[in-house]
Short mmCIF file of C-alpha atoms and ligand atoms in Angstrom, two decimals:
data_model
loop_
_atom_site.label_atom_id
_atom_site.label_comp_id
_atom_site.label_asym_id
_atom_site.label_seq_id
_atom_site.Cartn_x
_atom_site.Cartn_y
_atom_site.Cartn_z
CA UNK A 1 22.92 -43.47 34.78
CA UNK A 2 21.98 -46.33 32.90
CA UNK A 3 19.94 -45.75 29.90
CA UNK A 4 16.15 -46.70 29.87
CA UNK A 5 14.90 -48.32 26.61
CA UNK A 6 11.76 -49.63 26.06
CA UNK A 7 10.98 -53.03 24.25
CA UNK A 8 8.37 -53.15 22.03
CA UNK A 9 6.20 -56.33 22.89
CA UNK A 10 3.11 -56.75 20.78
CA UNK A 11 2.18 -60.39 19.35
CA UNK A 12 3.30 -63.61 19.34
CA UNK A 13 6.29 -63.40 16.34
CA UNK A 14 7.43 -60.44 18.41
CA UNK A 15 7.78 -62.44 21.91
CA UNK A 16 11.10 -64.79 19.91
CA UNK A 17 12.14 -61.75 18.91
CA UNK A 18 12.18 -59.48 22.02
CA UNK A 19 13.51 -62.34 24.87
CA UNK A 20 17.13 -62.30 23.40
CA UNK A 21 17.51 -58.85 23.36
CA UNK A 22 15.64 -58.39 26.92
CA UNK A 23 18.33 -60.64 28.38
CA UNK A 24 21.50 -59.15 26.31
CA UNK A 25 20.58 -55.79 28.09
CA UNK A 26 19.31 -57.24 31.08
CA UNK A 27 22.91 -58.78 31.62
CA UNK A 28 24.08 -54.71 31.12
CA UNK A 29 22.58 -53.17 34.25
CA UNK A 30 25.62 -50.15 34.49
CA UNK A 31 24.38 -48.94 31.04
CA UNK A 32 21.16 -50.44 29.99
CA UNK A 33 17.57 -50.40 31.68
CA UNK A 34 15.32 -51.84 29.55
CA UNK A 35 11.42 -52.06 30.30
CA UNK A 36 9.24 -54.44 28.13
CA UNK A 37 5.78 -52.83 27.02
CA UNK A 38 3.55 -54.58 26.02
CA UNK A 39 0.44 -53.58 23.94
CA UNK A 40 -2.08 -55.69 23.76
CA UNK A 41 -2.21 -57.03 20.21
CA UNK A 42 -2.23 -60.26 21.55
CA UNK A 43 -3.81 -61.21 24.43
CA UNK A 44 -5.33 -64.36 24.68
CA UNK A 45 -3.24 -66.87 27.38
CA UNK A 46 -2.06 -69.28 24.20
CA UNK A 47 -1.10 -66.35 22.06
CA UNK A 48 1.17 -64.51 24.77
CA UNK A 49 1.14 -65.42 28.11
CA UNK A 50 2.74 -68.82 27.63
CA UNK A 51 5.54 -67.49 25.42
CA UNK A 52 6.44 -64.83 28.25
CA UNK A 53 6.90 -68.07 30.63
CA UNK A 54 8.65 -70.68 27.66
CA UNK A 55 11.14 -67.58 26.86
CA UNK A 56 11.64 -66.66 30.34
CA UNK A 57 10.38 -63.46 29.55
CA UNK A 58 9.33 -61.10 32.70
CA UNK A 59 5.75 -59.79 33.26
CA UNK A 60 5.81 -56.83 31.00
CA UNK A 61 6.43 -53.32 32.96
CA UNK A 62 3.68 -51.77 31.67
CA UNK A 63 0.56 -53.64 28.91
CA UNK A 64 -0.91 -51.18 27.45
CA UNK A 65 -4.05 -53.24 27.24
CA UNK A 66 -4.81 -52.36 23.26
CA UNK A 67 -6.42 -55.37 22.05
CA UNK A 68 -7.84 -56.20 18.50
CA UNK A 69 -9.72 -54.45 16.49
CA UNK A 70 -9.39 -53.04 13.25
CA UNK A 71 -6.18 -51.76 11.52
CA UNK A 72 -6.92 -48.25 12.22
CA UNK A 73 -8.21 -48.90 15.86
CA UNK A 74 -5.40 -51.21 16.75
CA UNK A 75 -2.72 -48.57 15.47
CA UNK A 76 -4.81 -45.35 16.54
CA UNK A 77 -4.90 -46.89 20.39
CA UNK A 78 -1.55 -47.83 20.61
CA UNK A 79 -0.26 -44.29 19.83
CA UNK A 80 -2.45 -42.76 22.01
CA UNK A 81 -1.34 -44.92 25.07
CA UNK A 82 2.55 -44.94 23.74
CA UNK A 83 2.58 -41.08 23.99
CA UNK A 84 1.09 -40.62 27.18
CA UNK A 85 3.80 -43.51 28.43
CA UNK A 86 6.85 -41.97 26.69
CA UNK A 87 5.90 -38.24 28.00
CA UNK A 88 5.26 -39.72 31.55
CA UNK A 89 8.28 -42.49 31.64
CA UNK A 90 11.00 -40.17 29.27
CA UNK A 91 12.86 -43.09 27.54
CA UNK A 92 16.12 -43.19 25.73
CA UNK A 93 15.56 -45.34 22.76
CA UNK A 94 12.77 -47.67 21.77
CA UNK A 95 13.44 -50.79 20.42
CA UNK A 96 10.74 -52.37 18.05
CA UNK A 97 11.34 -55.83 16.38
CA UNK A 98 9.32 -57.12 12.60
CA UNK A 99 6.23 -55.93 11.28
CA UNK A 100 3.47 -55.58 13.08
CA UNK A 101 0.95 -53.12 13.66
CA UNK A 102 2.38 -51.71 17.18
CA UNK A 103 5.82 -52.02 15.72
CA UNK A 104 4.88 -49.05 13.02
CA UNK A 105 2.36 -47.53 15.71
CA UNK A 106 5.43 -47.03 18.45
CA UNK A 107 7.75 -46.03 16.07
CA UNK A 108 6.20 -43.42 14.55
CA UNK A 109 4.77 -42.07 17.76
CA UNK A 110 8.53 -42.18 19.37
CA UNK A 111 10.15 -40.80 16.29
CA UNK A 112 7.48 -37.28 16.56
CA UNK A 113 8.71 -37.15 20.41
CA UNK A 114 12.58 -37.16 19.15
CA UNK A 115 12.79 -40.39 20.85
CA UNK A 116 15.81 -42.49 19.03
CA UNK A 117 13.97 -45.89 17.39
CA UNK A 118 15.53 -49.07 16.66
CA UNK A 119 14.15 -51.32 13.85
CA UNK A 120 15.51 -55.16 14.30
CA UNK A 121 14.83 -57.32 11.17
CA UNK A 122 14.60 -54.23 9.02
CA UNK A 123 14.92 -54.19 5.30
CA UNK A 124 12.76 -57.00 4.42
CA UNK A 125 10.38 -56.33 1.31
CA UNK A 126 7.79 -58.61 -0.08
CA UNK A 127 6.89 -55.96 -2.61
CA UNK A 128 3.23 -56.56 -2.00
CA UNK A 129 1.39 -53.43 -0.86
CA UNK A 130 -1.87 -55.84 0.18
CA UNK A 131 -0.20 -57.00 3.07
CA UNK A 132 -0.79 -54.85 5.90
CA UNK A 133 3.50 -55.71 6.97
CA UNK A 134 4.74 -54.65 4.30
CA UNK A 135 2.92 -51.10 4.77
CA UNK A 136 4.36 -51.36 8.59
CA UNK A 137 8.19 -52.23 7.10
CA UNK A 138 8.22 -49.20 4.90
CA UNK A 139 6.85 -47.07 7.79
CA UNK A 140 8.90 -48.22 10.19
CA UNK A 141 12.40 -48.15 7.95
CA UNK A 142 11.96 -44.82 7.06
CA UNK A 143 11.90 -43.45 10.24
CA UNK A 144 14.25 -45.53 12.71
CA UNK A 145 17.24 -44.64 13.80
CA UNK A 146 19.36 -47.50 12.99
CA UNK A 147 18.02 -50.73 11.30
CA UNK A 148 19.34 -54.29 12.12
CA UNK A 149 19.32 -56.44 9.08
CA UNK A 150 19.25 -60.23 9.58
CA UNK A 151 20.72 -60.78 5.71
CA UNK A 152 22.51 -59.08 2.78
CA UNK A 153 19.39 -59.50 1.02
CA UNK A 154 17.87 -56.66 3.64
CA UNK A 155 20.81 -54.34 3.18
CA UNK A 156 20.30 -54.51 -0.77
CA UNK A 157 16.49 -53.27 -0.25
CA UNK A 158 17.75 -50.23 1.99
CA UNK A 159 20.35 -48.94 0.25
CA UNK A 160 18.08 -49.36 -2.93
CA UNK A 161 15.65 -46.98 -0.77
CA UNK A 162 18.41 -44.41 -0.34
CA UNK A 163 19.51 -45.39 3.10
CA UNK A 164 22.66 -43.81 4.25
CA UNK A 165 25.01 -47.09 4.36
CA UNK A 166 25.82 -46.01 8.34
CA UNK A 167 21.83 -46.26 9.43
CA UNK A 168 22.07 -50.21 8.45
CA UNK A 169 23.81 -52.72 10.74
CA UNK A 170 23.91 -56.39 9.21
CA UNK A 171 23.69 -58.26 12.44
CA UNK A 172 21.97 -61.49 11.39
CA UNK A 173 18.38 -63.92 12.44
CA UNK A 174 16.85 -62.29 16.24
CA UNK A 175 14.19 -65.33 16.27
CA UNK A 176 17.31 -67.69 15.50
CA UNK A 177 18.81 -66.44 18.44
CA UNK A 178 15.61 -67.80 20.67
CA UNK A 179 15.71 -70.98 18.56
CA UNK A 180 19.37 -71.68 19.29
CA UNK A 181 18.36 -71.56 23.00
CA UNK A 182 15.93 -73.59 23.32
CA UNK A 183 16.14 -76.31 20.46
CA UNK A 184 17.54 -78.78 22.71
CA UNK A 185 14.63 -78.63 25.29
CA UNK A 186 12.17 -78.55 22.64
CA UNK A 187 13.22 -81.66 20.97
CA UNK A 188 13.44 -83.47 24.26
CA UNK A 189 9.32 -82.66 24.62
CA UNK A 190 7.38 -85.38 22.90
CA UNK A 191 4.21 -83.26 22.27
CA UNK A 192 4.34 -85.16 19.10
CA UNK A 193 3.74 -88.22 20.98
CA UNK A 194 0.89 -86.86 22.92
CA UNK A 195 -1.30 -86.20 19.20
CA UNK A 196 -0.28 -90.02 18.35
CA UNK A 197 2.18 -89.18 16.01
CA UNK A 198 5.87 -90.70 15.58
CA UNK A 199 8.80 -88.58 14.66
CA UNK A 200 9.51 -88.00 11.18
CA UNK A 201 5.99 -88.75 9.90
CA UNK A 202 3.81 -86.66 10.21
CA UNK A 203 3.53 -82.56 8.59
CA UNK A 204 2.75 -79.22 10.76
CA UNK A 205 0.15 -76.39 8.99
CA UNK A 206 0.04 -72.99 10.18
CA UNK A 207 -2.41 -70.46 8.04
CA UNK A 208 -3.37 -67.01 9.38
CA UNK A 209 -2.62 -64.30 6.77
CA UNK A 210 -6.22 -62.63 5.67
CA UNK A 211 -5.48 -63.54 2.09
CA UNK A 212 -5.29 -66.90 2.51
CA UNK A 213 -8.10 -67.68 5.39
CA UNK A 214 -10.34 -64.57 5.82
CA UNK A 215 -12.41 -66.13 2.12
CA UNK A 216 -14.05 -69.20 3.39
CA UNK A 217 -14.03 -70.44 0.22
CA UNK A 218 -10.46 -70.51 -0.35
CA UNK A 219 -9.64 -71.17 3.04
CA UNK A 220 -12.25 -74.38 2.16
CA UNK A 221 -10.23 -74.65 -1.13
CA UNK A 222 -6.80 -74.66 1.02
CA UNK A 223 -8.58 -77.59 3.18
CA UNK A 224 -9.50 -79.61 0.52
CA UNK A 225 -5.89 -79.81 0.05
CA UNK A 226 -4.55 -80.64 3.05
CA UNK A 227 -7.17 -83.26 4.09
CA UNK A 228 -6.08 -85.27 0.98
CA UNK A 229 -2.47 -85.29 1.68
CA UNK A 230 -1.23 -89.13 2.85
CA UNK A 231 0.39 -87.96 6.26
CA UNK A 232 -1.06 -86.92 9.55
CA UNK A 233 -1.09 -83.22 9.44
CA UNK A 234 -1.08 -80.96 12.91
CA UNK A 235 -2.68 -77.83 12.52
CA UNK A 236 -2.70 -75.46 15.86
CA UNK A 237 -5.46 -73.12 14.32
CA UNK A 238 -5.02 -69.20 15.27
CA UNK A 239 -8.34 -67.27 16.22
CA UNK A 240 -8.39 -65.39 13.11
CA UNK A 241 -8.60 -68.67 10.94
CA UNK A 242 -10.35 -70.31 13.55
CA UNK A 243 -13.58 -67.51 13.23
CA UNK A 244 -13.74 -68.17 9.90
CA UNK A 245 -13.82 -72.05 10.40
CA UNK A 246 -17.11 -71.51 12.94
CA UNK A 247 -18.70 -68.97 11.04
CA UNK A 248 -19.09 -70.98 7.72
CA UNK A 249 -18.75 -74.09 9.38
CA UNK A 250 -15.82 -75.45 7.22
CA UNK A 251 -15.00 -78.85 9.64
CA UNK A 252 -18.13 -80.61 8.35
CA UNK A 253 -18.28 -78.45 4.78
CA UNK A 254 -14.19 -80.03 3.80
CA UNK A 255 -14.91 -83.03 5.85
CA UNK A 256 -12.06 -83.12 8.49
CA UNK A 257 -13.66 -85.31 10.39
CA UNK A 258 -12.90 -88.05 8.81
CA UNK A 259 -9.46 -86.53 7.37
CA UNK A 260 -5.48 -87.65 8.79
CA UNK A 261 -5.98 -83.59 9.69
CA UNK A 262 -5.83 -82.89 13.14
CA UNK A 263 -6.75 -79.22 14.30
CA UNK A 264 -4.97 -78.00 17.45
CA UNK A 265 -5.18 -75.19 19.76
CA UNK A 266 -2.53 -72.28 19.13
CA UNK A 267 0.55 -73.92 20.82
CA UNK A 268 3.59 -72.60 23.29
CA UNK A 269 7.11 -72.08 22.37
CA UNK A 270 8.57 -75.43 23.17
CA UNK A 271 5.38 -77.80 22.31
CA UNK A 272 5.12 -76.18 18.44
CA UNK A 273 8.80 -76.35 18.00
CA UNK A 274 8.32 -79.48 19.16
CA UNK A 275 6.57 -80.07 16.60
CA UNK A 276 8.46 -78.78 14.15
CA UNK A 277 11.38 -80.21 14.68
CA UNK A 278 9.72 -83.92 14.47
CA UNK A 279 8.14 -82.84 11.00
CA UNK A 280 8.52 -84.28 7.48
CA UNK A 281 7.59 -80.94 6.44
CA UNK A 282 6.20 -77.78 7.06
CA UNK A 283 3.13 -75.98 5.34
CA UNK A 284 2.58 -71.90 5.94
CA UNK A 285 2.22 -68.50 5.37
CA UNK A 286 4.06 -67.46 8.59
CA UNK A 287 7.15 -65.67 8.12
CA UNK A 288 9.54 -66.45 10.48
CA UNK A 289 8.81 -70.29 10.24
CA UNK A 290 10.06 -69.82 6.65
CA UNK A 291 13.81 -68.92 8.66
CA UNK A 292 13.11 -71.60 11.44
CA UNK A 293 12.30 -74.46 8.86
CA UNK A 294 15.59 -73.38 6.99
CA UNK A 295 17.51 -73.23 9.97
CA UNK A 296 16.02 -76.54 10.97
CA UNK A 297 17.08 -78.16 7.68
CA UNK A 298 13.00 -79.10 7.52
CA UNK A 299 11.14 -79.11 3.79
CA UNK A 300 9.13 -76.10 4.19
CA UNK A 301 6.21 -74.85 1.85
CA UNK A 302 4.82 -71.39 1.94
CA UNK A 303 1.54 -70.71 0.21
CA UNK A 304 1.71 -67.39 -0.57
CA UNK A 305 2.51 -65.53 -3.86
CA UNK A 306 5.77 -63.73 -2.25
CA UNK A 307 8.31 -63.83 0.28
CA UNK A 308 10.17 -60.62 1.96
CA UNK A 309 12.35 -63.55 3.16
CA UNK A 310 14.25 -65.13 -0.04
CA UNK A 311 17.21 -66.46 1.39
CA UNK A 312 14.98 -69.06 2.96
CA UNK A 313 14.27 -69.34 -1.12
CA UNK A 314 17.79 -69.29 -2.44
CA UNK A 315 19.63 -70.72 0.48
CA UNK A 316 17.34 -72.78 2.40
CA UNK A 317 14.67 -75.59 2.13
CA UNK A 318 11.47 -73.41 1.48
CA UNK A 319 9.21 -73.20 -2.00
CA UNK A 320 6.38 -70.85 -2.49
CA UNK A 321 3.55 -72.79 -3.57
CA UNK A 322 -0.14 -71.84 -4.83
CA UNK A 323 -3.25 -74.33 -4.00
CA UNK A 324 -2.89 -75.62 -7.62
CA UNK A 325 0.91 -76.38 -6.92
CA UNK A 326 1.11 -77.87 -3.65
CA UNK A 327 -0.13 -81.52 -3.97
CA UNK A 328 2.24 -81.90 -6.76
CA UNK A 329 5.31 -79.96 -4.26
CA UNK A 330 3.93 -82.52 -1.20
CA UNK A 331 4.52 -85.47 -2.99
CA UNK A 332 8.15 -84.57 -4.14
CA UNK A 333 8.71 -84.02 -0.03
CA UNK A 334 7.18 -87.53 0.73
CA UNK A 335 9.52 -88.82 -2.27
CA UNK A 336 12.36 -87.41 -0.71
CA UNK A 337 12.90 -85.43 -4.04
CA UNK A 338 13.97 -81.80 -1.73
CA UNK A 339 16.91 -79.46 -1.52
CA UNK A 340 19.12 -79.56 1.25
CA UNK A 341 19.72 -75.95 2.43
CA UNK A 342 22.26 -74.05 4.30
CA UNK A 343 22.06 -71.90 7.70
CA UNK A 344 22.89 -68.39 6.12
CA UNK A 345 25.78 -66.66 7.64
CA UNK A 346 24.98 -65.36 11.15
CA UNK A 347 22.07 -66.84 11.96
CA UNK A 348 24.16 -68.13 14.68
CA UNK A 349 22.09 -67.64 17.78
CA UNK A 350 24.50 -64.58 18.78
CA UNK A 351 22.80 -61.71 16.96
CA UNK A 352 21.34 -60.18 20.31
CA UNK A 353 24.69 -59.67 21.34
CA UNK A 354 25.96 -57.89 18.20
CA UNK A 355 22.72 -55.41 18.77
CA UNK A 356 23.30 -54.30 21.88
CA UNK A 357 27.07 -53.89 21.40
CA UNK A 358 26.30 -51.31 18.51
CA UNK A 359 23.12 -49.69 20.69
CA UNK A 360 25.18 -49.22 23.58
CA UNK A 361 28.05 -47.23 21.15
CA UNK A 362 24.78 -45.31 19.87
CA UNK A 363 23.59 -44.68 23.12
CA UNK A 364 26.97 -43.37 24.88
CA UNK A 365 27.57 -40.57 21.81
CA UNK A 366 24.15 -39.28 22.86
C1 UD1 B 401 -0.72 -60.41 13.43
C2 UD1 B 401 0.30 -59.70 12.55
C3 UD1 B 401 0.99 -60.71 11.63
C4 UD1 B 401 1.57 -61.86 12.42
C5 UD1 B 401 0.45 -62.49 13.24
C6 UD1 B 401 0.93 -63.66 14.07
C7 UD1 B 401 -0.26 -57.39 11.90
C8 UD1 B 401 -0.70 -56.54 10.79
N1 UD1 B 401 -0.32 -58.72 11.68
O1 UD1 B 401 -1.74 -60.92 12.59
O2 UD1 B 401 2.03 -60.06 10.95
O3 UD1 B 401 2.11 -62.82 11.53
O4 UD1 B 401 -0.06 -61.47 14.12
O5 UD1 B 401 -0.13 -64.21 14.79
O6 UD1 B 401 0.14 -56.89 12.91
N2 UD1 B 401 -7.11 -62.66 18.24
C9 UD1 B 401 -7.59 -63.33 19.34
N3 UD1 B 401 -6.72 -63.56 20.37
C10 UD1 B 401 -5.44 -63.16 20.32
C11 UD1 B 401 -4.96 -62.50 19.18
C12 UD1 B 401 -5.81 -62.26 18.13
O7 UD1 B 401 -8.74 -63.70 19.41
O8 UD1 B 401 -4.70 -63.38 21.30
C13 UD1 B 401 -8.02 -62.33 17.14
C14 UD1 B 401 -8.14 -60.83 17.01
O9 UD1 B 401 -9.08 -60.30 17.86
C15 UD1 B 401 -8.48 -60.66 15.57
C16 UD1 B 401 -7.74 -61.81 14.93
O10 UD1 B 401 -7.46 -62.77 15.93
O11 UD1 B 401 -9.85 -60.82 15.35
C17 UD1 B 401 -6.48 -61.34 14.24
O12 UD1 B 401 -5.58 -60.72 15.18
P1 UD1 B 401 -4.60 -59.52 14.72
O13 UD1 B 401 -3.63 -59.25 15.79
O14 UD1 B 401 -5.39 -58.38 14.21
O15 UD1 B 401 -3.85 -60.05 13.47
P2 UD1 B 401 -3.12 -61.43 13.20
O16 UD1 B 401 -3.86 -62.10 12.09
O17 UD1 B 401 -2.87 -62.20 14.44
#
């Protein structure tokens, strides 16, 4: 009987994440059924939908149909619907990918059924208890099963935690894995050219974490920065930072009309890699366009005090920067004045692959 194992769907950094894995198991129908759930964290069209269909991703098997909401209410429903599915559909293993809230919420409610969890890109650490991942990386670590670690970096943190050495599997970069895939088609796109904007000059801004956007004032502050900078800048805006935009009215208040800033609906798959692959440089607080950006060879600048991803530090093109440092950090990328990184060792597109080899062993001495 093959082995049903749910995959953990959630919001959009999980959607990269889940697709390789979904079709490493799907191509193992003797010994693997896997079912994606999805719950809800994300839900509007340009925040899921489209990456299901640019990561040929199935509809899910079940959407829990959680939504926003606060922390509490966001992690509260999604145990509440998890149990009831696990009791009713009995899987073998569930399967939950980075840090967000449903990741710790499914974990933890599988773990108190004695349902075996799998953490991919475990072990990261930021160190930073404000930041609502970090809480859900702890969480989820101490309870999973096994924990896939996408560098040595990760391992280091684990075993510092007191994790036996045969719980963590050093299997490299999931989201690498979708990149790989799909870099070709996404270069061939030209969304670039549909914003006006040649290849090579122009810069790409994501900004969504609450400590950088949910303070108008700073997130004004941030703006003031960007709109100065002498280079078109794309920014698809996510809802969060987009609220916050309406609500104090921050397009006339940092004058973007007027500004080489232009502000974007969230974007697919293939249009914002697009994107980024066309850039001078990138500017963020995401985390896993910190990897892509390394992977990509592109100058990358993260404005946030921390990282739980420092290889992109030490081995690839990304800085940390602060709203004080970043004109000064933009105008050494416009000089040219950058590191040249390095792809760290298996971020190699094949990671899925090494996964699911190691479940299925799991899985068979069960
Ligand atoms: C979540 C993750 C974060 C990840 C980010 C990527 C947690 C703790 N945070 O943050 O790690 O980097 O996703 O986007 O899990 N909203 C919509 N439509 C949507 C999705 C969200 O309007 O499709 C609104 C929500 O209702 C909410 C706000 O955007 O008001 C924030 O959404 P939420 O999922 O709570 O957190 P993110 O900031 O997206």
């Amino acid at each position: 009987m093959p082995k049903k194992i749910f995959l953990i769907a959630a919001a959009r950094p999980n959607f990269m994440k889940v697709a390789p894995l979904w079709r490493a198991m799907d191509a193992r129908p003797d010994s693997m059924k896997p079912m994606l759930i999805h719950t809800g964290q994300h839900y509007d069209k340009n925040m899921s939908d489209v990456f299901f269909e640019d990561l040929g991703l199935p509809t899910p098997h079940v959407h829990l149909g959680v939504g926003g909401g606060s922390h509490a209410q966001q992690t509260a429903g999604v145990m509440v619907k998890f149990e009831e599915l696990c009791l009713a559909e009995k899987p073998d293993l569930v399967l939950v990918v980075g840090d967000v809230n449903a990741t710790m919420a499914t974990s933890v409610t599988a773990a108190k059924l004695h349902i075996p969890v799998v953490h991919v890109e475990a072990g990261l650490r930021s160190r930073d208890m404000t930041m609502p991942e970090e809480i859900n990386r702890l969480m989820t670590d101490a309870i999973a099963d096994l924990l896939f670690t996408p560098s040595p970096d990760a391992d280091e943190n684990l075993r510092a935690e007191g994790v036996a050495e045969e719980r963590i599997k050093l299997v490299g970069n999931i989201m690498i894995d979708s990149l790989v895939r799909s870099v070709a088609k996404a270069r061939d796109l030209k969304a670039y050219e549909k914003l006006g904007l040649e290849s090579g000059k122009f810069g790409v801004v994501t900004l969504h974490r609450p400590a950088n956007v949910d303070d108008p004032d700073n997130l004004a502050r941030i703006l003031g920065v960007l709109t100065a900078v002498d280079l078109p800048l794309v920014f698809p805006v996510h809802p969060r930072t987009r609220a916050v935009m309406q609500e104090h009215d921050l397009g006339s208040r940092c004058g973007l009309v007027d500004s080489r800033l232009i502000l974007a609906d969230p974007l697919g798959y293939y249009e914002f890699m697009n994107l980024v692959i066309h850039s001078r440089m990138m500017l963020t607080d995401s985390g896993g366009l910190q990897e892509e950006t390394t992977f990509l060879d592109i100058p990358c600048l993260t404005l946030r005090p921390n990282t739980e991803r420092p290889i992109t530090i030490t081995q690839g093109t990304n800085e940390l920067a602060t709203i004080e440092s970043m004109p000064g950090q933009i105008s050494r990328i416009l000089e040219g004045n950058w590191k040249k990184g390095s792809v760290p060792d298996l971020w190699d597109g094949n990671t899925a692959p090494r996964i699911v080899d190691v479940i299925a062993d799991f899985l068979a001495d069960k």
